[in-house]
Coordinates of N, CA and C in Angstrom, one line a residue:
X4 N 45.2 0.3 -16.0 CA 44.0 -0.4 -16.4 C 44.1 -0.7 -17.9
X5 N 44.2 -1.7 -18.6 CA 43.7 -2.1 -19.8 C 42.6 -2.7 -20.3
X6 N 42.0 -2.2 -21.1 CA 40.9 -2.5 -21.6 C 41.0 -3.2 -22.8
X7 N 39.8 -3.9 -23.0 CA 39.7 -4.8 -24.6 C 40.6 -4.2 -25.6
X8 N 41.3 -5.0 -26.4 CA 42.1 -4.9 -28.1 C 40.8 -3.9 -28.4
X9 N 41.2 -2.9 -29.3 CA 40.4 -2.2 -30.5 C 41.3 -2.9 -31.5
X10 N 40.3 -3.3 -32.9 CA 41.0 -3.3 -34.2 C 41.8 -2.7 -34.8
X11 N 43.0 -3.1 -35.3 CA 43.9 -2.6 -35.5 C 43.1 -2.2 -36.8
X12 N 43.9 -0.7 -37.3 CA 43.2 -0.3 -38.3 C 44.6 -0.4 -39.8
X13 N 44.8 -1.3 -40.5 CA 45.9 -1.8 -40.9 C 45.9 -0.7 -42.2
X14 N 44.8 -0.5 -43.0 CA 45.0 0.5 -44.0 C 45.8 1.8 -43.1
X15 N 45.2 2.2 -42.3 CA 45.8 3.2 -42.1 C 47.4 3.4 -41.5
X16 N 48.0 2.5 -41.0 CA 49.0 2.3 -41.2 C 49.9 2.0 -42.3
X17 N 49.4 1.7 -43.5 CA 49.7 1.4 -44.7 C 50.2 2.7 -45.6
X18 N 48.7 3.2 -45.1 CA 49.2 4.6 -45.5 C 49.6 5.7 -44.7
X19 N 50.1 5.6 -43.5 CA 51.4 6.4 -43.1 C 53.1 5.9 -43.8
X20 N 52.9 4.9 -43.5 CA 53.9 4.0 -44.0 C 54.1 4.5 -45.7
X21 N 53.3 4.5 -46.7 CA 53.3 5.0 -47.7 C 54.0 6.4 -47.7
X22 N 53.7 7.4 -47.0 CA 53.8 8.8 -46.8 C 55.4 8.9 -46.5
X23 N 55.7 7.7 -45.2 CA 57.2 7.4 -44.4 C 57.6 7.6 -45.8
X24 N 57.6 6.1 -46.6 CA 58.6 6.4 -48.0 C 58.8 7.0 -48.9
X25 N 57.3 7.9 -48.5 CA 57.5 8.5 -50.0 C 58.2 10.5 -50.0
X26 N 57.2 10.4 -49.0 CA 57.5 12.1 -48.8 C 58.9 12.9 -47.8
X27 N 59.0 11.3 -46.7 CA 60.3 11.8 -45.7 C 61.7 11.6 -46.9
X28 N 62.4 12.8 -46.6 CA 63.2 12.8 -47.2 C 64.3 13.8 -46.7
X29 N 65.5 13.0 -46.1 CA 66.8 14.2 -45.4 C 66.0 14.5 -44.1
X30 N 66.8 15.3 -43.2 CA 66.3 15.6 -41.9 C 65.4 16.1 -41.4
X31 N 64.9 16.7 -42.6 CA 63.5 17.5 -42.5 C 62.3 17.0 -41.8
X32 N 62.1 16.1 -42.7 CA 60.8 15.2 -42.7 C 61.2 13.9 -42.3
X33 N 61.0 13.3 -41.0 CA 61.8 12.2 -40.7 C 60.3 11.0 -40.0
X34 N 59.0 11.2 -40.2 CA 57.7 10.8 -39.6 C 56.7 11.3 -40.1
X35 N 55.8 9.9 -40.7 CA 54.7 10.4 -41.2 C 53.5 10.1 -39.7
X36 N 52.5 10.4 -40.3 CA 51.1 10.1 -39.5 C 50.3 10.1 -40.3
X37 N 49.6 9.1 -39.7 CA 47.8 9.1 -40.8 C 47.1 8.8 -39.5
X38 N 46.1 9.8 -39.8 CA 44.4 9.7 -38.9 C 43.4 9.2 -39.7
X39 N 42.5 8.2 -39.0 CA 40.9 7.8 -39.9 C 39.8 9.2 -38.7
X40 N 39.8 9.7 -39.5 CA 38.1 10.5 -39.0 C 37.1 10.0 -39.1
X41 N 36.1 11.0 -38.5 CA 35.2 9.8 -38.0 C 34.2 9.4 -39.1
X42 N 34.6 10.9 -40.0 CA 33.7 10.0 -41.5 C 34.5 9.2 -42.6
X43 N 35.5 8.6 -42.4 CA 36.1 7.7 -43.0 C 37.1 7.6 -43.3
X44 N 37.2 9.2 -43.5 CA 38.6 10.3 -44.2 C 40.0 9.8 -43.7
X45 N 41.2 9.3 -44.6 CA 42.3 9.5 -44.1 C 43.0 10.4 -44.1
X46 N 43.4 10.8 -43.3 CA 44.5 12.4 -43.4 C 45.9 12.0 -43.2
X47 N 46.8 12.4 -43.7 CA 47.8 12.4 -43.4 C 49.1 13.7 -43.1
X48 N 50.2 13.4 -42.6 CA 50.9 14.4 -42.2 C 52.6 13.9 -42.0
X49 N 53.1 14.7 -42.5 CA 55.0 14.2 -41.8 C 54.9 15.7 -40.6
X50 N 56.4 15.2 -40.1 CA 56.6 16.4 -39.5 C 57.4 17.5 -39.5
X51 N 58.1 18.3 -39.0 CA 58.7 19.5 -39.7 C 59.6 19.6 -38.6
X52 N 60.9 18.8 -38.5 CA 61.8 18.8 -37.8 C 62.8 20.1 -37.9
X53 N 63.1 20.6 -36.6 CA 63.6 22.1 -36.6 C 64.5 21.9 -35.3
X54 N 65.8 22.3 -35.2 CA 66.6 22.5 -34.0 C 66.0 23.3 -32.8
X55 N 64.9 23.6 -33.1 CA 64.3 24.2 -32.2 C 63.3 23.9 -31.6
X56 N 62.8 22.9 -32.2 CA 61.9 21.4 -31.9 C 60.5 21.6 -32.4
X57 N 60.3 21.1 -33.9 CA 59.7 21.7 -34.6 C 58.9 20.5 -34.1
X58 N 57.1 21.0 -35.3 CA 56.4 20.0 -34.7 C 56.3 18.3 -34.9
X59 N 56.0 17.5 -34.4 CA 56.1 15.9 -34.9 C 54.8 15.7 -35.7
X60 N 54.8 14.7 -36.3 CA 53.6 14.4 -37.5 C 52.5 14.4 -37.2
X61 N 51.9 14.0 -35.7 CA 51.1 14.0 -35.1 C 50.4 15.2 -35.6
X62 N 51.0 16.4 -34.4 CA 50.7 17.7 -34.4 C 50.6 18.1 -35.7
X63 N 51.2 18.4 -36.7 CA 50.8 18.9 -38.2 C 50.0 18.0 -38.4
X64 N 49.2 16.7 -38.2 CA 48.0 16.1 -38.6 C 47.3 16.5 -38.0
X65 N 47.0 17.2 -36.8 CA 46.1 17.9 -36.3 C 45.1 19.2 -37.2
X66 N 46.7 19.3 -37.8 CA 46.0 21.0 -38.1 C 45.9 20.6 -39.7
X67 N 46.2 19.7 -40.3 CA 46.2 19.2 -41.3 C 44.5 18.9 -41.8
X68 N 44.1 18.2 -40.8 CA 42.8 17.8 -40.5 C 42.1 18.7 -40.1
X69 N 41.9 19.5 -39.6 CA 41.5 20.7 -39.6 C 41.2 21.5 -40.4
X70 N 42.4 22.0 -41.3 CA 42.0 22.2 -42.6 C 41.3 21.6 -43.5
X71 N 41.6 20.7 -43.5 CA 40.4 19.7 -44.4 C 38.8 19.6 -43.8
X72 N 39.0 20.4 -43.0 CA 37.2 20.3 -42.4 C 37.2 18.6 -41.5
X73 N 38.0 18.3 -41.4 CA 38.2 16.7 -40.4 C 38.6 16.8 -38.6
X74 N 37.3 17.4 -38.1 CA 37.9 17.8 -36.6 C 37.6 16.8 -35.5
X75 N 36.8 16.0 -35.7 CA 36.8 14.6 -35.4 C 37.6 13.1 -35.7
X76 N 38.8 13.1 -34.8 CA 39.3 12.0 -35.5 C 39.5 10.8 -34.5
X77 N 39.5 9.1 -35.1 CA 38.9 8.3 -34.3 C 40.2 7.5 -34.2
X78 N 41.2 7.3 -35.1 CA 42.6 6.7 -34.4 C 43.2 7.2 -35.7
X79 N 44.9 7.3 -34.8 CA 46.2 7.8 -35.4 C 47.2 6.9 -35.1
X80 N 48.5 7.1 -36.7 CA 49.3 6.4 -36.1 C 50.6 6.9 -36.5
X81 N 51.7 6.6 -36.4 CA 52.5 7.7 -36.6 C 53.9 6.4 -36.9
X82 N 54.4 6.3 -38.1 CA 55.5 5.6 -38.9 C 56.5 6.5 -39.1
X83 N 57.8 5.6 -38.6 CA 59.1 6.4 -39.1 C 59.9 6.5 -40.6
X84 N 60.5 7.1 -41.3 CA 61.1 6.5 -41.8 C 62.1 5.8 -42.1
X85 N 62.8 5.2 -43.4 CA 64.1 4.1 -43.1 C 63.3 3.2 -42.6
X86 N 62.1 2.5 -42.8 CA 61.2 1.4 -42.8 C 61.3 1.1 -40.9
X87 N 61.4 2.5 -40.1 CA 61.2 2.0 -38.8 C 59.9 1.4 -38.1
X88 N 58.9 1.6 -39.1 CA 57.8 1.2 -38.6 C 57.1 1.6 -37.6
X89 N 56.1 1.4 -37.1 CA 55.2 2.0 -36.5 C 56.2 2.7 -35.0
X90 N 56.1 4.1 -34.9 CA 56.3 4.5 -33.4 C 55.6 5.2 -32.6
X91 N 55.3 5.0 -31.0 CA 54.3 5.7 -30.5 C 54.6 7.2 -30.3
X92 N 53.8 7.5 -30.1 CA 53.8 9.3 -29.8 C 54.9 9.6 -28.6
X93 N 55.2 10.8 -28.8 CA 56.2 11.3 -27.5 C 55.0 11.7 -26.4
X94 N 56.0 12.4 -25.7 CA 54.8 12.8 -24.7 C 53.7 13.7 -24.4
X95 N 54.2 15.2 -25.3 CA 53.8 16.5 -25.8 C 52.8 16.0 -26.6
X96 N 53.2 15.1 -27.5 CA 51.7 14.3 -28.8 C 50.9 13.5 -28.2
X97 N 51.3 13.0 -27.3 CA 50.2 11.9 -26.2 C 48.9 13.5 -25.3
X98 N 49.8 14.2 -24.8 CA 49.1 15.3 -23.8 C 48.1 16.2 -24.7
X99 N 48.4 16.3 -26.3 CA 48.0 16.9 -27.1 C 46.8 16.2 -27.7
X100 N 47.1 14.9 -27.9 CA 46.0 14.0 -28.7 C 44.8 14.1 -27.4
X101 N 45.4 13.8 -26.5 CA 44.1 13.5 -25.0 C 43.1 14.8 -25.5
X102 N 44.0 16.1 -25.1 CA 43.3 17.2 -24.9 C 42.5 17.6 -26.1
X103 N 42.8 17.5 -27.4 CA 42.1 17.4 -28.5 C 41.1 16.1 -28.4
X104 N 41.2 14.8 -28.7 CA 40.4 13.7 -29.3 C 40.2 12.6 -27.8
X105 N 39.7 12.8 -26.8 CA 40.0 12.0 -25.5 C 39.5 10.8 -26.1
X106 N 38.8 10.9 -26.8 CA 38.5 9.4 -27.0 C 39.1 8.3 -28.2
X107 N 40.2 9.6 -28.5 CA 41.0 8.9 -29.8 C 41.9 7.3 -29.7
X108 N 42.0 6.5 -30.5 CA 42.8 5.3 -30.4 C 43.9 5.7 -31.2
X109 N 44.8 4.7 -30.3 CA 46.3 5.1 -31.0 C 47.3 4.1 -31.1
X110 N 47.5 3.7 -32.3 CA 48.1 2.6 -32.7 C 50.0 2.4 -32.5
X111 N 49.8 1.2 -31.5 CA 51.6 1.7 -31.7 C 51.9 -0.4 -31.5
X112 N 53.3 -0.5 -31.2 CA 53.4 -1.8 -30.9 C 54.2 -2.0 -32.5
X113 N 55.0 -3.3 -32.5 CA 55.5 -3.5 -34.1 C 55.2 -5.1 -34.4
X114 N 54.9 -5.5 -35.1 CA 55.1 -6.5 -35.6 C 54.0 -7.3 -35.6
X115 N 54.0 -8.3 -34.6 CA 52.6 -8.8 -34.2 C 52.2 -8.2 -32.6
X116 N 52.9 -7.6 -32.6 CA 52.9 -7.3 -31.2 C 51.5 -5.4 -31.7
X117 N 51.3 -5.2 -32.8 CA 50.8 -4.1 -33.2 C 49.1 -3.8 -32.5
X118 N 48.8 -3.1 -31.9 CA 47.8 -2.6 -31.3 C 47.3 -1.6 -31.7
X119 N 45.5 -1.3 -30.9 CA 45.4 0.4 -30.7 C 44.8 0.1 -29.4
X120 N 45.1 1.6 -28.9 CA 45.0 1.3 -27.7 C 44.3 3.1 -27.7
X121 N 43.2 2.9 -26.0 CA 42.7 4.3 -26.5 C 43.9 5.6 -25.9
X122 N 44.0 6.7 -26.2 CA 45.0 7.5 -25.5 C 45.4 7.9 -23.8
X123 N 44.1 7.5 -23.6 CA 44.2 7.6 -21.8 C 44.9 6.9 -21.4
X124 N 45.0 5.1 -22.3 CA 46.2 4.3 -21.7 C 47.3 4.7 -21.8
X125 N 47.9 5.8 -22.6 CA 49.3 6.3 -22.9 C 49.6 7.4 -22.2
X126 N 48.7 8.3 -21.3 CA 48.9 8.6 -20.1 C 47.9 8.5 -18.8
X127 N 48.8 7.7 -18.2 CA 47.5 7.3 -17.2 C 47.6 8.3 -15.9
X128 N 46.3 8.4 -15.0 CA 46.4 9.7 -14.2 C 46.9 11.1 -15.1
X129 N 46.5 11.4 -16.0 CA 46.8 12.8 -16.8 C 46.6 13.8 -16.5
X130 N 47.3 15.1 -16.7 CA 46.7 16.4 -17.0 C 45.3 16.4 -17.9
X131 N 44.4 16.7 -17.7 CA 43.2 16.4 -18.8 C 42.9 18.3 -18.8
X132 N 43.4 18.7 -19.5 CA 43.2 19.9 -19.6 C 41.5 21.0 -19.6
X133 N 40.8 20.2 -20.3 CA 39.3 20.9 -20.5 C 39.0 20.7 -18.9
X134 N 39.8 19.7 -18.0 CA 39.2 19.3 -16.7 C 39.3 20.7 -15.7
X135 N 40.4 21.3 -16.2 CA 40.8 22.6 -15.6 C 40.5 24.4 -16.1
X136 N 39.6 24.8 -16.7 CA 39.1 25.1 -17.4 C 38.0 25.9 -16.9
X137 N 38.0 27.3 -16.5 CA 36.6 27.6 -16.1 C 35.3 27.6 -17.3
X138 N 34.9 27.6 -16.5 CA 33.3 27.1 -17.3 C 33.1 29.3 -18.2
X139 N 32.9 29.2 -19.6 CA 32.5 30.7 -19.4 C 31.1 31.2 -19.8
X140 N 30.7 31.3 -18.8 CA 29.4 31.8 -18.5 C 29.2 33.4 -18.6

């Protein structure tokens, strides 16, 4: 099911994109992400690449935002480095964004082809986690 274009949010890609060239550097850091919260705030995050499968930018923008008192966030997007431009979430960062922000938008697509789209389209029929969940009373 696809639903209406949301506006692409182009600052915020700008500034992942900023982050890609400025802070990824060597194997380490190989993806940025920037989130707009819901009060305006951009956050940003790279990710912490580890042979052991450290977390992707996404995820450290989670907790990044968090720390900053930002636990409402309304779209994310996540840029490679080496000017790869915008890339969508894996799958672990799709299952994670739902279960955190279900109603989060998430920008992926390159060129003109660049979208946001809300997270449920990027896994459809999901695990919805809170769905499973006893109630604690």
């Amino acid at each position: 099911m696809t639903t209406q274009p949301h506006p692409v949010d182009h600052e915020l890609i700008r500034a992942a994109d900023h982050v890609a060239r400025t802070r990824c550097r060597g194997d380490n850091h190989t993806m940025a992400a920037a989130a707009r919260a819901r009060d305006g705030r951009i956050v940003t995050a790279v990710n912490a690449y580890h042979f052991t499968g450290g977390p992707c930018a996404e995820l450290v923008l989670i907790g990044t935002a968090a720390a900053q008192g930002a636990y409402e966030l309304d779209t994310i997007v996540a840029v490679g480095d080496r000017d790869r431009g915008v890339v969508p979430p894996c799958g672990r960062c799709r299952q994670v964004l739902l279960d955190y922000f279900p109603a989060l938008k998430v920008i992926v697509g390159g060129g003109d082809r660049v979208r946001a789209v809300p997270i449920a389209e990027l896994l459809p029929e999901s695990y919805v986690w809170a769905d499973h969940q006893l109630d604690a009373e």
